Coordinates of C-alpha atoms in Angstrom, one line a residue:
X1 CA 0.0 0.0 0.0
X2 CA 1.0 3.6 -0.5
X3 CA 3.4 5.1 2.1
X4 CA 3.6 8.8 2.6
X5 CA 6.8 10.6 1.7
X6 CA 8.0 13.7 3.6
X7 CA 6.0 16.0 1.4
X8 CA 2.8 14.1 2.1
X9 CA 3.4 14.1 5.8
X10 CA 4.2 17.8 5.9
X11 CA 1.0 18.7 4.1
X12 CA -1.2 16.9 6.6
X13 CA 0.7 18.2 9.6
X14 CA 0.5 21.8 8.3
X15 CA -3.2 21.4 7.7
X16 CA -3.7 20.2 11.3
X17 CA -1.9 23.3 12.6
X18 CA -4.0 25.6 10.4
X19 CA -7.2 24.0 11.5
X20 CA -6.2 24.2 15.2
X21 CA -5.9 28.0 14.8
X22 CA -9.2 28.2 13.0
X23 CA -11.0 26.2 15.7
X24 CA -9.4 28.4 18.4
X25 CA -10.6 31.5 16.7
X26 CA -14.1 30.1 16.3
X27 CA -14.4 29.1 20.0
X28 CA -13.1 32.6 20.9
X29 CA -15.8 34.2 18.8
X30 CA -13.4 35.7 16.3
X31 CA -15.0 33.7 13.5
X32 CA -18.8 33.5 13.0
X33 CA -20.3 30.2 12.0
X34 CA -20.8 31.4 8.5
X35 CA -17.1 32.3 8.3
X36 CA -16.0 29.0 10.0
X37 CA -18.3 26.7 8.0
X38 CA -16.2 26.5 4.8
X39 CA -13.0 26.1 6.8
X40 CA -14.4 23.1 8.8
X41 CA -15.9 21.5 5.8
X42 CA -12.5 21.6 4.1
X43 CA -11.3 19.4 7.0
X44 CA -14.2 17.0 6.9
X45 CA -16.1 18.4 9.9
X46 CA -19.9 18.6 9.6
X47 CA -22.4 20.0 12.1
X48 CA -25.1 17.4 12.4
X49 CA -28.3 17.1 14.5
X50 CA -26.6 16.4 17.8
X51 CA -22.9 17.0 17.5
X52 CA -20.1 17.5 15.0
X53 CA -19.3 14.6 12.6
X54 CA -15.8 14.0 11.4
X55 CA -15.4 12.2 8.0
X56 CA -12.0 10.6 7.6
X57 CA -10.6 9.8 4.2
X58 CA -9.6 6.3 3.4
X59 CA -8.1 6.6 -0.1
X60 CA -9.5 4.0 -2.4
X61 CA -10.7 2.1 0.7
X62 CA -7.2 0.7 1.7
X63 CA -6.2 0.5 5.4
X64 CA -3.2 -0.9 7.2
X65 CA -3.7 -2.6 10.6
X66 CA -1.9 0.3 12.2
X67 CA -4.3 2.8 10.7
X68 CA -7.4 0.7 11.7
X69 CA -6.1 0.6 15.3
X70 CA -5.8 4.4 15.2
X71 CA -9.3 4.7 14.0
X72 CA -10.3 2.5 17.0
X73 CA -8.4 4.9 19.2
X74 CA -10.3 7.9 17.6
X75 CA -13.6 6.1 18.3
X76 CA -12.7 5.6 22.0
X77 CA -11.0 8.9 22.7
X78 CA -13.1 11.4 20.7
X79 CA -16.4 9.6 20.0
X80 CA -18.6 7.1 21.8
X81 CA -16.7 4.0 20.9
X82 CA -18.0 3.5 17.3
X83 CA -17.2 4.4 13.8
X84 CA -19.5 4.3 10.7
X85 CA -18.1 3.1 7.4
X86 CA -19.6 4.8 4.4
X87 CA -20.5 4.2 0.8
X88 CA -17.5 6.4 -0.2
X89 CA -15.1 3.9 1.5
X90 CA -14.5 6.5 4.3
X91 CA -15.3 6.4 8.0
X92 CA -17.4 8.9 10.0
X93 CA -17.4 9.7 13.7
X94 CA -20.7 11.1 14.8
X95 CA -20.0 12.6 18.3
X96 CA -17.0 14.9 17.9
X97 CA -16.4 17.9 20.2
X98 CA -15.3 21.0 18.3
X99 CA -12.5 21.8 20.7
X100 CA -11.1 18.2 20.3
X101 CA -11.4 18.0 16.5
X102 CA -7.8 19.3 15.9
X103 CA -6.4 16.7 18.3
X104 CA -8.3 13.9 16.4
X105 CA -6.8 15.2 13.2
X106 CA -3.3 15.3 14.8
X107 CA -3.7 11.7 15.9
X108 CA -4.8 10.7 12.3
X109 CA -1.7 12.4 10.9
X110 CA 0.5 10.1 13.0
X111 CA -0.6 7.2 10.9
X112 CA -0.7 9.0 7.5
X113 CA -4.5 9.8 7.6
X114 CA -6.5 12.9 7.3
X115 CA -10.0 14.4 6.5
X116 CA -8.9 16.7 3.6
X117 CA -11.4 16.9 0.8
X118 CA -14.0 14.7 2.4
X119 CA -16.4 17.6 2.0
X120 CA -16.8 20.7 0.0
X121 CA -17.1 21.4 -3.8
X122 CA -13.9 19.6 -4.7
X123 CA -12.7 16.2 -5.9
X124 CA -13.6 13.8 -3.1
X125 CA -12.1 10.5 -2.2
X126 CA -11.5 8.4 -5.3
X127 CA -13.0 4.9 -4.8
X128 CA -12.4 1.5 -6.4
X129 CA -13.0 -2.2 -6.2
X130 CA -12.5 -3.5 -2.7
X131 CA -10.9 -6.6 -4.2
X132 CA -8.3 -4.6 -6.1
X133 CA -5.0 -6.4 -6.4
X134 CA -6.6 -9.7 -5.3
X135 CA -9.5 -10.4 -7.6
X136 CA -9.3 -13.3 -10.0
X137 CA -11.1 -11.4 -12.8
X138 CA -8.8 -8.3 -12.6
X139 CA -7.2 -6.9 -15.7
X140 CA -5.0 -4.5 -13.8
X141 CA -4.7 -3.2 -10.3
X142 CA -6.7 0.1 -10.2
X143 CA -5.2 1.3 -7.0
X144 CA -2.2 2.6 -8.8
X145 CA -4.4 4.9 -10.9
X146 CA -6.4 5.9 -7.8
X147 CA -3.2 7.0 -6.1
X148 CA -2.1 9.0 -9.2
X149 CA -5.6 10.7 -9.2
X150 CA -5.3 11.4 -5.4
X151 CA -1.9 13.1 -5.8
X152 CA -3.1 15.1 -8.8
X153 CA -6.4 16.2 -7.2
X154 CA -5.4 17.0 -3.6
X155 CA -5.3 20.8 -3.3
X156 CA -5.5 21.2 -7.1
X157 CA -5.9 25.0 -7.1
X158 CA -8.1 25.1 -10.2
X159 CA -10.6 22.6 -8.8
X160 CA -10.8 23.6 -5.1
X161 CA -14.2 25.4 -5.7
X162 CA -16.1 23.5 -8.3
X163 CA -19.8 24.2 -9.0
X164 CA -20.5 21.2 -6.8
X165 CA -18.8 18.1 -5.2
X166 CA -17.1 15.7 -7.6
X167 CA -16.6 12.0 -7.3
X168 CA -14.4 9.6 -9.3
X169 CA -14.4 5.8 -9.3
X170 CA -12.1 3.3 -11.0
X171 CA -12.5 -0.4 -11.7
X172 CA -9.9 -2.8 -13.1
X173 CA -12.3 -5.7 -13.6
X174 CA -15.0 -6.5 -16.1
X175 CA -17.3 -7.2 -13.1
X176 CA -17.8 -3.7 -11.8
X177 CA -17.6 -3.7 -8.0
X178 CA -16.9 0.1 -7.9
X179 CA -20.2 1.4 -9.3
X180 CA -18.3 3.5 -11.9
X181 CA -21.5 4.3 -13.9
X182 CA -23.0 6.3 -11.1
X183 CA -20.1 8.6 -10.6
X184 CA -19.3 12.1 -12.0
X185 CA -16.4 10.3 -13.7
X186 CA -16.2 6.5 -14.0
X187 CA -13.0 4.8 -15.3
X188 CA -13.3 1.2 -16.5
X189 CA -9.9 -0.5 -17.4
X190 CA -10.1 -2.8 -20.4
X191 CA -8.0 -4.0 -23.4
X192 CA -8.3 -2.6 -26.9
X193 CA -8.0 -4.7 -30.1
X194 CA -4.2 -4.5 -29.8
X195 CA -4.2 -5.9 -26.3
X196 CA -3.2 -2.6 -24.7
X197 CA -4.8 -1.7 -21.4
X198 CA -6.5 1.7 -21.1
X199 CA -9.7 3.4 -19.8
X200 CA -13.2 3.7 -20.9
X201 CA -14.2 7.1 -19.6
X202 CA -17.7 7.5 -18.4
X203 CA -19.1 10.9 -17.4
X204 CA -22.2 12.4 -15.9
X205 CA -23.4 9.6 -13.6
X206 CA -24.7 10.2 -10.2
X207 CA -27.6 9.7 -7.8
X208 CA -29.3 12.3 -5.5
X209 CA -32.1 14.5 -6.6
X210 CA -31.7 13.9 -10.3
X211 CA -30.2 10.4 -10.8
X212 CA -28.4 9.5 -14.1
X213 CA -26.4 6.6 -15.4
X214 CA -23.1 7.9 -16.8
X215 CA -22.5 8.0 -20.5
X216 CA -19.3 7.0 -22.3
X217 CA -17.4 10.0 -23.4
X218 CA -14.3 8.1 -24.7
X219 CA -14.2 4.4 -25.5
X220 CA -10.5 4.0 -25.0
X221 CA -8.0 6.4 -23.4
X222 CA -4.3 5.4 -23.3
X223 CA -3.1 5.3 -19.7
X224 CA -0.4 8.0 -20.1
X225 CA -3.2 10.5 -20.9
X226 CA -5.3 9.9 -17.9
X227 CA -4.6 13.1 -16.0
X228 CA -4.8 15.4 -19.0
X229 CA -8.1 14.0 -20.0
X230 CA -9.5 14.2 -16.4
X231 CA -8.2 17.8 -16.3
X232 CA -10.0 18.6 -19.6
X233 CA -13.3 17.2 -18.2
X234 CA -12.9 19.2 -15.0
X235 CA -12.1 22.4 -16.9
X236 CA -15.2 22.1 -19.0
X237 CA -17.3 21.4 -16.0
X238 CA -15.8 24.3 -14.1
X239 CA -16.5 26.6 -16.9
X240 CA -20.0 25.5 -17.9
X241 CA -21.4 23.9 -14.7
X242 CA -24.4 25.6 -13.2
X243 CA -23.4 27.8 -10.3
X244 CA -26.8 29.6 -10.1
X245 CA -28.7 26.6 -8.8
X246 CA -27.0 24.1 -6.4
X247 CA -29.6 21.5 -7.3
X248 CA -28.5 21.6 -11.0
X249 CA -24.8 22.1 -10.3
X250 CA -23.5 18.6 -10.7
X251 CA -21.8 17.5 -14.0
X252 CA -24.6 15.0 -14.6
X253 CA -27.0 17.9 -15.2
X254 CA -24.5 19.6 -17.6
X255 CA -24.2 16.4 -19.6
X256 CA -27.9 15.9 -19.6
X257 CA -28.6 19.5 -20.7
X258 CA -26.1 19.9 -23.5
X259 CA -25.9 16.2 -24.5
X260 CA -23.0 13.8 -24.5
X261 CA -21.9 14.8 -28.1
X262 CA -21.5 18.4 -27.2
X263 CA -19.8 17.5 -24.0
X264 CA -17.4 15.3 -25.9
X265 CA -16.6 18.1 -28.4
X266 CA -15.8 20.6 -25.6
X267 CA -13.7 18.1 -23.7
X268 CA -11.8 17.0 -26.8
X269 CA -11.0 20.6 -27.7
X270 CA -9.7 21.3 -24.2
X271 CA -7.7 18.0 -24.2
X272 CA -6.0 18.6 -27.5
X273 CA -4.5 21.8 -26.0
X274 CA -3.0 20.1 -23.0
X275 CA -2.6 16.3 -23.8
X276 CA 1.1 16.5 -24.7
X277 CA 2.1 18.8 -21.9
X278 CA 3.2 18.4 -18.3
X279 CA 0.3 16.1 -17.4
X280 CA 1.4 13.3 -19.7
X281 CA 2.4 10.5 -17.3
X282 CA 5.9 9.2 -17.8
X283 CA 6.2 5.5 -17.3
X284 CA 8.9 5.8 -14.7
X285 CA 6.5 7.8 -12.5
X286 CA 3.8 5.2 -13.0
X287 CA 6.3 2.4 -12.1
X288 CA 7.4 4.3 -9.0
X289 CA 3.8 4.5 -7.7
X290 CA 3.0 1.0 -8.8
X291 CA 5.9 -0.3 -6.7
X292 CA 3.8 0.7 -3.6
X293 CA 1.2 -1.8 -4.7
X294 CA 3.5 -4.8 -5.3
X295 CA 1.9 -8.1 -4.2
X296 CA 2.6 -9.2 -0.7
X297 CA 5.0 -12.2 -0.2
X298 CA 2.5 -14.9 -1.0
X299 CA 3.5 -18.5 -0.3
X300 CA 3.7 -20.9 -3.2
X301 CA 0.7 -23.1 -2.6
X302 CA -0.9 -25.8 -4.7
X303 CA -3.9 -25.0 -6.9
X304 CA -7.2 -26.4 -5.8
X305 CA -8.9 -26.6 -2.5
X306 CA -6.8 -26.6 0.7
X307 CA -7.4 -29.8 2.8
X308 CA -8.0 -27.8 6.0
X309 CA -10.6 -25.7 4.2
X310 CA -12.3 -28.7 2.6
X311 CA -12.5 -30.5 5.9
X312 CA -14.0 -27.6 7.8
X313 CA -16.5 -26.9 4.9
X314 CA -17.6 -30.5 5.0
X315 CA -17.9 -31.0 8.7
X316 CA -19.0 -27.6 10.1
X317 CA -22.3 -26.4 8.7
X318 CA -22.0 -22.9 10.2
X319 CA -18.5 -22.4 8.7
X320 CA -19.7 -23.6 5.4
X321 CA -22.6 -21.2 5.4
X322 CA -20.2 -18.3 6.0
X323 CA -17.5 -19.4 3.5
X324 CA -20.2 -19.8 0.8
X325 CA -21.3 -16.2 1.2
X326 CA -18.3 -14.2 2.6
X327 CA -15.4 -15.5 0.6
X328 CA -14.4 -14.9 -3.0
X329 CA -11.8 -16.3 -5.4
X330 CA -8.3 -14.9 -5.3
X331 CA -5.9 -14.6 -8.2
X332 CA -3.2 -16.3 -6.2
X333 CA -3.5 -20.1 -5.9
X334 CA -4.3 -21.2 -2.3
X335 CA -5.6 -17.9 -1.2
X336 CA -9.1 -16.4 -0.8
X337 CA -10.7 -13.0 -0.2
X338 CA -12.8 -12.6 2.9
X339 CA -15.6 -10.0 3.3
X340 CA -16.4 -9.1 6.9
X341 CA -20.1 -8.3 7.2
X342 CA -20.8 -5.2 9.3
X343 CA -24.5 -6.1 8.9
X344 CA -25.3 -8.3 11.9
X345 CA -29.1 -8.5 12.1
X346 CA -30.5 -5.8 14.3
X347 CA -27.4 -3.6 14.3
X348 CA -26.8 -0.3 12.4
X349 CA -25.4 -1.1 8.9
X350 CA -21.8 -0.1 8.5
X351 CA -21.1 0.5 12.2
X352 CA -18.1 -1.1 13.9
X353 CA -17.1 -0.7 17.6
X354 CA -13.6 0.2 18.6
X355 CA -13.2 -3.3 20.0
X356 CA -14.2 -4.8 16.6
X357 CA -11.8 -2.5 14.7
X358 CA -9.0 -3.6 17.0
X359 CA -9.9 -7.3 16.5
X360 CA -10.0 -6.9 12.7
X361 CA -6.5 -5.2 12.8
X362 CA -5.2 -8.2 14.8
X363 CA -6.7 -10.7 12.5
X364 CA -5.3 -8.8 9.5
X365 CA -1.9 -8.9 11.0
X366 CA -2.0 -12.6 11.6
X367 CA -3.8 -13.7 8.4
X368 CA -3.8 -11.0 5.7
X369 CA -0.5 -9.2 5.6
X370 CA -1.8 -6.5 7.9
X371 CA -4.1 -5.1 5.2
X372 CA -7.8 -4.3 5.3
X373 CA -10.2 -2.8 2.7
X374 CA -13.4 -0.8 3.2
X375 CA -16.2 -1.5 0.6
X376 CA -18.6 0.9 -0.8
X377 CA -21.3 -1.5 0.5
X378 CA -20.2 -0.7 4.1
X379 CA -18.4 -3.9 4.9
X380 CA -14.7 -4.7 5.4
X381 CA -12.4 -7.0 3.5
X382 CA -9.3 -9.1 4.3
X383 CA -7.9 -9.3 0.8
X384 CA -5.2 -12.0 1.1
X385 CA -6.1 -15.0 3.3
X386 CA -4.8 -18.5 2.9
X387 CA -7.5 -21.0 2.3
X388 CA -6.1 -23.2 5.0
X389 CA -6.5 -20.3 7.5
X390 CA -10.2 -19.6 6.7
X391 CA -11.6 -21.7 9.6
X392 CA -9.3 -19.9 12.0
X393 CA -10.3 -16.5 10.6
X394 CA -14.0 -17.4 10.8
X395 CA -13.6 -18.4 14.5
X396 CA -11.7 -15.2 15.3
X397 CA -14.4 -13.1 13.6
X398 CA -17.2 -15.0 15.2
X399 CA -15.8 -14.1 18.7
X400 CA -16.5 -10.4 17.9
X401 CA -19.9 -10.8 16.2
X402 CA -18.3 -10.3 12.8
X403 CA -19.1 -13.6 11.1
X404 CA -22.6 -12.9 9.9
X405 CA -22.9 -15.1 6.7
X406 CA -25.0 -12.6 4.7
X407 CA -22.9 -10.8 2.1
X408 CA -25.1 -10.0 -0.9
X409 CA -28.2 -11.3 0.8
X410 CA -31.3 -9.4 1.9
X411 CA -29.9 -8.4 5.3
X412 CA -26.7 -7.0 3.9
X413 CA -28.4 -3.6 3.6
X414 CA -26.7 -0.3 2.7
X415 CA -28.1 2.5 4.8
X416 CA -27.2 6.1 5.4
X417 CA -27.2 7.5 9.0
X418 CA -30.6 9.1 8.3
X419 CA -32.6 11.2 10.7
X420 CA -30.9 9.6 13.7
X421 CA -27.8 11.8 13.0
X422 CA -28.0 13.8 9.7
X423 CA -29.4 17.3 9.6
X424 CA -30.4 16.9 6.0
X425 CA -32.5 13.7 6.4
X426 CA -36.3 13.6 6.2
X427 CA -36.7 10.1 7.7
X428 CA -34.9 7.5 9.7
X429 CA -32.9 4.9 7.8
X430 CA -31.3 2.8 10.5
X431 CA -34.4 1.5 12.3
X432 CA -36.0 0.5 9.0
X433 CA -32.8 -1.3 7.9
X434 CA -32.7 -3.1 11.2
X435 CA -36.3 -4.2 11.0
X436 CA -35.8 -5.5 7.4
X437 CA -32.7 -7.4 8.4
X438 CA -34.5 -9.1 11.3
X439 CA -37.4 -10.0 9.0
X440 CA -34.9 -11.9 6.8
X441 CA -32.8 -13.3 9.6
X442 CA -33.7 -16.9 8.9
X443 CA -30.7 -18.3 7.1
X444 CA -32.7 -20.9 5.1
X445 CA -35.1 -18.4 3.7
X446 CA -32.3 -15.8 3.1
X447 CA -30.2 -18.3 1.1
X448 CA -33.3 -19.4 -0.8
X449 CA -33.9 -15.8 -1.8
X450 CA -30.3 -15.4 -2.9
X451 CA -28.6 -12.2 -4.0
X452 CA -30.8 -9.2 -3.1
X453 CA -29.4 -5.7 -2.7
X454 CA -31.6 -3.5 -0.5
X455 CA -30.5 0.1 -0.1
X456 CA -32.1 2.8 2.0
X457 CA -31.6 6.6 2.1
X458 CA -33.1 9.0 4.6
X459 CA -33.3 11.9 2.0
X460 CA -33.1 12.7 -1.6
X461 CA -29.3 13.1 -1.4
X462 CA -29.2 9.3 -1.8
X463 CA -26.2 8.6 0.5
X464 CA -27.6 5.1 0.8
X465 CA -27.6 4.6 -3.0
X466 CA -31.3 3.6 -3.0
X467 CA -31.6 4.4 -6.7
X468 CA -29.4 1.5 -7.6
X469 CA -30.7 -1.0 -5.1
X470 CA -32.5 -4.1 -6.4
X471 CA -35.0 -2.8 -3.9
X472 CA -34.4 0.9 -3.0
X473 CA -36.1 2.8 -0.2
X474 CA -36.2 6.5 0.1
X475 CA -37.3 8.3 3.3
X476 CA -39.5 11.4 2.7
X477 CA -41.4 13.9 4.8
X478 CA -45.1 13.9 4.3
X479 CA -46.9 16.6 6.5
X480 CA -44.4 16.0 9.3
X481 CA -44.7 12.2 9.1
X482 CA -41.9 9.8 7.9
X483 CA -42.9 7.9 4.7
X484 CA -40.9 5.7 2.4
X485 CA -40.9 5.4 -1.4
X486 CA -39.9 2.1 -2.8
X487 CA -38.1 1.5 -6.2
X488 CA -37.3 -1.8 -7.9
X489 CA -34.8 -2.9 -10.5
X490 CA -31.8 -0.7 -9.7
X491 CA -28.2 -1.9 -10.1
X492 CA -24.7 -0.4 -9.7
X493 CA -22.7 -3.1 -11.6
X494 CA -21.5 -3.2 -15.2
X495 CA -25.2 -3.4 -16.3
X496 CA -26.2 -0.4 -14.2
X497 CA -29.8 0.8 -14.0
X498 CA -31.9 3.1 -12.0
X499 CA -34.9 1.7 -10.0
X500 CA -38.5 2.3 -10.9
X501 CA -40.9 3.8 -8.4
X502 CA -43.6 1.4 -7.5
X503 CA -46.2 4.0 -6.4
X504 CA -47.2 6.2 -3.4
X505 CA -45.1 6.3 -0.3
X506 CA -45.6 3.9 2.6
X507 CA -45.5 4.8 6.3
X508 CA -43.0 3.3 8.7
X509 CA -45.4 0.6 9.8
X510 CA -46.0 -0.6 6.3
X511 CA -42.6 -0.5 4.6
X512 CA -41.2 -3.8 6.1
X513 CA -44.3 -5.7 5.2
X514 CA -44.1 -4.2 1.7
X515 CA -40.5 -5.5 1.2
X516 CA -41.6 -8.9 2.4
X517 CA -44.5 -8.9 -0.1
X518 CA -42.1 -8.0 -2.9
X519 CA -39.8 -10.8 -1.9
X520 CA -42.6 -13.4 -1.6
X521 CA -43.8 -12.3 -5.1
X522 CA -40.3 -12.9 -6.5
X523 CA -40.1 -16.4 -4.9
X524 CA -43.5 -17.2 -6.4
X525 CA -42.8 -16.1 -10.0
X526 CA -39.0 -16.6 -10.5
X527 CA -37.6 -19.1 -12.9
X528 CA -34.7 -21.4 -12.3
X529 CA -31.4 -19.7 -11.4
X530 CA -32.9 -16.2 -11.5
X531 CA -31.9 -13.7 -8.9
X532 CA -34.4 -11.0 -7.9
X533 CA -33.0 -8.6 -10.5
X534 CA -33.3 -11.1 -13.3
X535 CA -36.9 -11.7 -12.4
X536 CA -37.8 -8.1 -12.2
X537 CA -36.2 -7.3 -15.6
X538 CA -38.2 -10.2 -17.1
X539 CA -41.6 -9.5 -15.7
X540 CA -41.5 -5.7 -14.9
X541 CA -43.2 -3.7 -12.1
X542 CA -46.8 -4.9 -12.2
X543 CA -46.9 -8.0 -10.0
X544 CA -44.7 -6.4 -7.4
X545 CA -46.8 -3.3 -7.3
X546 CA -50.0 -5.3 -6.9
X547 CA -48.5 -7.3 -4.0
X548 CA -47.3 -4.2 -2.2
X549 CA -50.5 -2.2 -2.3
X550 CA -52.6 -5.3 -1.6
X551 CA -50.5 -5.8 1.6
X552 CA -50.7 -2.1 2.5

């Protein structure tokens, strides 16, 4: 993983000192809240319903065990013993005291972490596939390019005050686990007819108030031109993006209003002027950064199933259930990828206690080369575990309530903090997610249902990605009451789609029964080997809508 050089470390330490002075002036009354707000947001500090919230950057979702232990320390020392992992592969602490925020940032800087550009109208944390560098289907490790983007975009003076926030995602696999088609810019690595690896560049995706699936602006971009092409897109957006209306300020609205052809013409014209200049990436620089992401010292193991794993799978039903759902194929023979579910039934999705973070750090040190990943689906990953060690990893996780075998199932719900914490929310997300998870707790039923992605947001900003849930739930305010709109058929993968609204909103007492009715309808009408999304795309909205409103 990437290690800071002296320049990186100096930047974060100087930023801590600057913010410490700004906080002192705010507390002393020398800065008003209006004056202080842009300063705190540039350091990831939000003022929420009950307290300040600190959003910490986890670049492209990669953590060392040392960093995870420090996050556990932050949770204990400055919060209430918990952290919330987000759909941007970051972590949020919801109970920060203003006077202690600079100390928290100083502690983060000790382990090469910060909260810079986790808020504001700038380029946010670049995200990627949580299996990067390990996935069996990977064409090339996208983390290298995420780090290049991070270095280019951090404190970029031209893009510090964009019309609106800006999000980039990169995938290096044909199976998109990074949701690149619902980002301002999505980058999909693939090979051209000559076998060269480059990028499909997708622009104008995004969720929120006006959701769009991104459109391809360039089919194949050679890797050495990545930064110049991104710069060209950002310059066009900075010039033509709507600054008169914050609800129409995202690049997705610009692309929609002028059309992808006009957008392509403007970007190409800008790019031709800069493509052969200073932003062209020399191979030695790429190699230098790539060296940070060299594979760990894997053991040479035989191909096939490790005997220890096969024995446990055959004799321990509970382990087999977990291994079936929570492990994935690794590119290195004899190894596996482990997803740690942060979705134990009845708990807040994406939350981890300080004790659990410490435990995961210890397990990573022992079994996964000290490396952890954060997923955009609010889980954690141990990317490099020997198959033979999987039973021991499962037992260690089980001791800390981290072995729920539900990855990709109905209870593996994405949920934003909602009205329990967020000042923007219209409705609660966490209680609804908890109730749905408990409804589908029965393992036999859950595995019979199969893959089902349920996502819930407490407001139109869509931090829970409800638009691209197989079942999406949006909390809305209706005359002071919390109601929930339900959408069906969304997806964030390589075949991305936005969900269809089934009809009028449902109150909090109805929504869980409505989800149950949708699932029962699917079980009744599905064909062999169909997951929920397949069935929905085959039959459409009608049978599900009828079932929901009959139940309501």
